[in-house]
Short mmCIF file of C-alpha atoms in Angstrom, two decimals:
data_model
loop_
_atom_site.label_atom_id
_atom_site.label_comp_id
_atom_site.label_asym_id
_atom_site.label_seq_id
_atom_site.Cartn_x
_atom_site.Cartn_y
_atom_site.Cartn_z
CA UNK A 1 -6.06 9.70 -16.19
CA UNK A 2 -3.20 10.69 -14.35
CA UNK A 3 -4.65 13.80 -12.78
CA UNK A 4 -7.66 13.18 -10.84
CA UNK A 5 -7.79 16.16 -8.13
CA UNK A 6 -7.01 18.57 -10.36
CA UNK A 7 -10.29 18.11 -12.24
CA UNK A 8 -12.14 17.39 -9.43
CA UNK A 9 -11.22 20.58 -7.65
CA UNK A 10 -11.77 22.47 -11.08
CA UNK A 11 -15.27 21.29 -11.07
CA UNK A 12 -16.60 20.50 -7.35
CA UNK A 13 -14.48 22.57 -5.40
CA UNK A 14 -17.08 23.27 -2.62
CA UNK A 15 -17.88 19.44 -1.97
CA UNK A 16 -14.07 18.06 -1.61
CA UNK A 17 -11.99 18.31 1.48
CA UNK A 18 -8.46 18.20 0.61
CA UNK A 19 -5.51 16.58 3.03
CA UNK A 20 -3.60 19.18 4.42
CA UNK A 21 -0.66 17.23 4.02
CA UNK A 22 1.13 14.84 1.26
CA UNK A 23 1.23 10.92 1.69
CA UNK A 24 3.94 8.97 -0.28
CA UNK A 25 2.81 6.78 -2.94
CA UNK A 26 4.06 2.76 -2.35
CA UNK A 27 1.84 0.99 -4.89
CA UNK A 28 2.28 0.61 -8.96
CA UNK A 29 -1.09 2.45 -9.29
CA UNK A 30 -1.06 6.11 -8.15
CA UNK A 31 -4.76 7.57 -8.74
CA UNK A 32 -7.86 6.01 -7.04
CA UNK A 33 -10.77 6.77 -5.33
CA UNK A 34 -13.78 4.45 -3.94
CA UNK A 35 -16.25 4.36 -0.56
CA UNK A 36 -14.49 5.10 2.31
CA UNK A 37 -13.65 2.22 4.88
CA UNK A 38 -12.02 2.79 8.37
CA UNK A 39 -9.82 1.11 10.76
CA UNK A 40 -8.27 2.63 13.67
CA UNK A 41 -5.66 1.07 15.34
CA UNK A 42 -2.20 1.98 16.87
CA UNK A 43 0.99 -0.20 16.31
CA UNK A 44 -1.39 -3.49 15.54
CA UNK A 45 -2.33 -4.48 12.10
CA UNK A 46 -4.93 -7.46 13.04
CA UNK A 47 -7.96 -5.18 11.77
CA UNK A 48 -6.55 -4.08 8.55
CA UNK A 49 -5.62 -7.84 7.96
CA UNK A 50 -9.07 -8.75 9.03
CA UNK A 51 -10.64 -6.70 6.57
CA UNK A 52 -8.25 -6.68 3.39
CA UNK A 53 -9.15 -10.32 3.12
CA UNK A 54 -12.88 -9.16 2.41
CA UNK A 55 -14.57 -8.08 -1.04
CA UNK A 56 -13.52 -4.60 -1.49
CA UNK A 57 -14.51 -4.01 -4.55
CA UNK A 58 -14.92 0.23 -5.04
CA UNK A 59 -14.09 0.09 -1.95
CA UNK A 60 -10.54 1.87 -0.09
CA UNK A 61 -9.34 1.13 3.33
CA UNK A 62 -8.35 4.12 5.04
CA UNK A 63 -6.26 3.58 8.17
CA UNK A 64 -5.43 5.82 11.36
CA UNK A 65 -2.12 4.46 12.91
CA UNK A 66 -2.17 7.56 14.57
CA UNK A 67 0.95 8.58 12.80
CA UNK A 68 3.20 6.15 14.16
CA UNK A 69 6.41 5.70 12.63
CA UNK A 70 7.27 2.65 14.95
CA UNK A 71 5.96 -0.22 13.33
CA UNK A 72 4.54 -0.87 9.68
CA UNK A 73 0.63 -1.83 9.53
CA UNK A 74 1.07 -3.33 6.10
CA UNK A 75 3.44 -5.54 4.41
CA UNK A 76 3.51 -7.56 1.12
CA UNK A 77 0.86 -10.63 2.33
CA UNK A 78 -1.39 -8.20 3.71
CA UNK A 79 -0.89 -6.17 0.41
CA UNK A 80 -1.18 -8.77 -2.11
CA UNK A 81 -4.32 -9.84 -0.03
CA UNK A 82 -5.82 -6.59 -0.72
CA UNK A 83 -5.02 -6.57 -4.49
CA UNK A 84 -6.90 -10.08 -4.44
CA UNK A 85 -9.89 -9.40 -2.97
CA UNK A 86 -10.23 -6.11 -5.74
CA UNK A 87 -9.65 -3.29 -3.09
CA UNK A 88 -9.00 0.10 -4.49
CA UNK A 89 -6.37 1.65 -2.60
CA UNK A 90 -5.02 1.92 1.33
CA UNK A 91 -4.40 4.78 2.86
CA UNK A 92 -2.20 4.83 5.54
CA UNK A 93 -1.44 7.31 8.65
CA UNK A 94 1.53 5.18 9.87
CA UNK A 95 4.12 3.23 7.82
CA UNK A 96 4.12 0.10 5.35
CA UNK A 97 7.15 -2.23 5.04
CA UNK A 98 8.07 -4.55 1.99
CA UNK A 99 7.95 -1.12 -0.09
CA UNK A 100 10.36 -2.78 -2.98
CA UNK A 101 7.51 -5.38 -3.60
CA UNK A 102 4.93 -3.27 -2.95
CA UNK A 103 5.81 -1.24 -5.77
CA UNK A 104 5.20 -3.78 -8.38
CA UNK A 105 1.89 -4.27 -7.30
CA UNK A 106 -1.09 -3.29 -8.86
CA UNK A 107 -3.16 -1.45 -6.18
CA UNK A 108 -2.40 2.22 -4.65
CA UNK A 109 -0.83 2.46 -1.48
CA UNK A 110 -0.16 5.77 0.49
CA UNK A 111 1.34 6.03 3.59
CA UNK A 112 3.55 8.40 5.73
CA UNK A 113 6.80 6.71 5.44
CA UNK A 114 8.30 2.51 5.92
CA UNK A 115 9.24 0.96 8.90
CA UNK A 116 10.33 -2.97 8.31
CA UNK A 117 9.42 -4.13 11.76
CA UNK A 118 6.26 -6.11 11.79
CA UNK A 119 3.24 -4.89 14.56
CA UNK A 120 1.87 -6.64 17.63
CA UNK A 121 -0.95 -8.85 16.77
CA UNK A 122 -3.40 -8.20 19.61
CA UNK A 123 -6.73 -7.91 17.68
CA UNK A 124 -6.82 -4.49 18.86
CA UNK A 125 -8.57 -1.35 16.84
CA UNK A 126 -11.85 -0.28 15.40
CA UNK A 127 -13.34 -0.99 12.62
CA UNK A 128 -15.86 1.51 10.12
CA UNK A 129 -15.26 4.71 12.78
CA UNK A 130 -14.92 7.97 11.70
CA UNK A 131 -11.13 8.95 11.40
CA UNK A 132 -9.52 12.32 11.44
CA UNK A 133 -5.76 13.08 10.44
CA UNK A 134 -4.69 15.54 7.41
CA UNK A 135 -6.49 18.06 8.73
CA UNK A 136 -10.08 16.20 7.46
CA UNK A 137 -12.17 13.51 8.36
CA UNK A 138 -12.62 10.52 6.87
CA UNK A 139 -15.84 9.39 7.24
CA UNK A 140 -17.20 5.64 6.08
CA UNK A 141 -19.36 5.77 3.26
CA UNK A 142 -18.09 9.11 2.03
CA UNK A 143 -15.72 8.61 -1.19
CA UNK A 144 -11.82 9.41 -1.28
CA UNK A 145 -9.66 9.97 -4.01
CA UNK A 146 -5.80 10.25 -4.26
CA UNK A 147 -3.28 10.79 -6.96
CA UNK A 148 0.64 12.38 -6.92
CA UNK A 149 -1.22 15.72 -6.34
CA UNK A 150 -2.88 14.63 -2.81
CA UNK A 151 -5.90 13.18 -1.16
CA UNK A 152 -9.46 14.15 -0.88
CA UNK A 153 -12.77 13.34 0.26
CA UNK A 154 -16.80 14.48 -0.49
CA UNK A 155 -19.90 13.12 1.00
CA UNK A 156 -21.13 12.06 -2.42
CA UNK A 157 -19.13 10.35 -5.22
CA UNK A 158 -18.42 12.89 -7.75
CA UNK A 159 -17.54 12.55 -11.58
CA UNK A 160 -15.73 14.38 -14.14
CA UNK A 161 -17.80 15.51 -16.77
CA UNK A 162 -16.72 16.70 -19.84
CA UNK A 163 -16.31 20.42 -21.02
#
């Protein structure tokens, strides 16, 4: 399935909030959706690292950089580390870097825009807090979903059912 919103919003429209702005797709896989996990952070990738090297199976890491465009909060290693440990997807408010390799890899990857320059490594952010940025809030346990059309959220997983 290439469409995922779409049909969503056909059938659930009054659970789903919808990002009120696009995110650019990095990774080979484009459509995704799985329990919503949070880091906050600012310029300092040490959390995200922290956490991609867990099990995240059904799970996607959704990250508040807080919009920064100064430094990238994910790379190729932290990337491929995410891909290994079955994570869904990462969503990014802030930039990625290695976006050439990223794209042959088979995980989905939004973000804002790239920035090569590596962050600070300070141990600094918060982990599983409730994030807001898009216009919506992203809320652990609740379930996102992205594809080329956008990115959405609802309190409970929804599925497609058939017509």
């Amino acid at each position: 399935m290439l469409d995922l919103l779409p049909d969503l919003f056909d059938q659930s429209p009054e659970q789903l909030h919808l990002a009120d702005r696009p995110f650019i797709d990095y990774g080979k896989k484009t459509v995704f959706s799985g329990e919503i996990v949070t880091v906050s952070c600012f310029e300092d990738n040490s959390k995200v690292k922290q956490l991609l090297a867990t099990d995240g199976t059904g799970k996607v890491l959704v990250v508040d950089g807080k919009g920064s465009m100064n430094r990238a909060l994910l790379g190729d290693m932290v990337a491929e580390s995410a891909m290994k440990n079955n994570w869904n997807a990462v969503v990014i408010n802030g930039c990625i870097r290695d976006a050439g390799t990223i794209a042959t890899m088979d995980i989905a990857v939004k973000a804002i825009g790239c920035n090569p320059i590596k962050t600070e490594k300070l141990d600094i952010g918060d982990i599983n807090v409730t994030v807001k940025f898009a216009g919506i809030e992203f809320i652990p346990g609740w379930t996102i979903y992205g594809d080329s059309n956008g990115l959405a959220v609802s309190k409970s997983k929804l599925s497609i059912t058939s017509a």
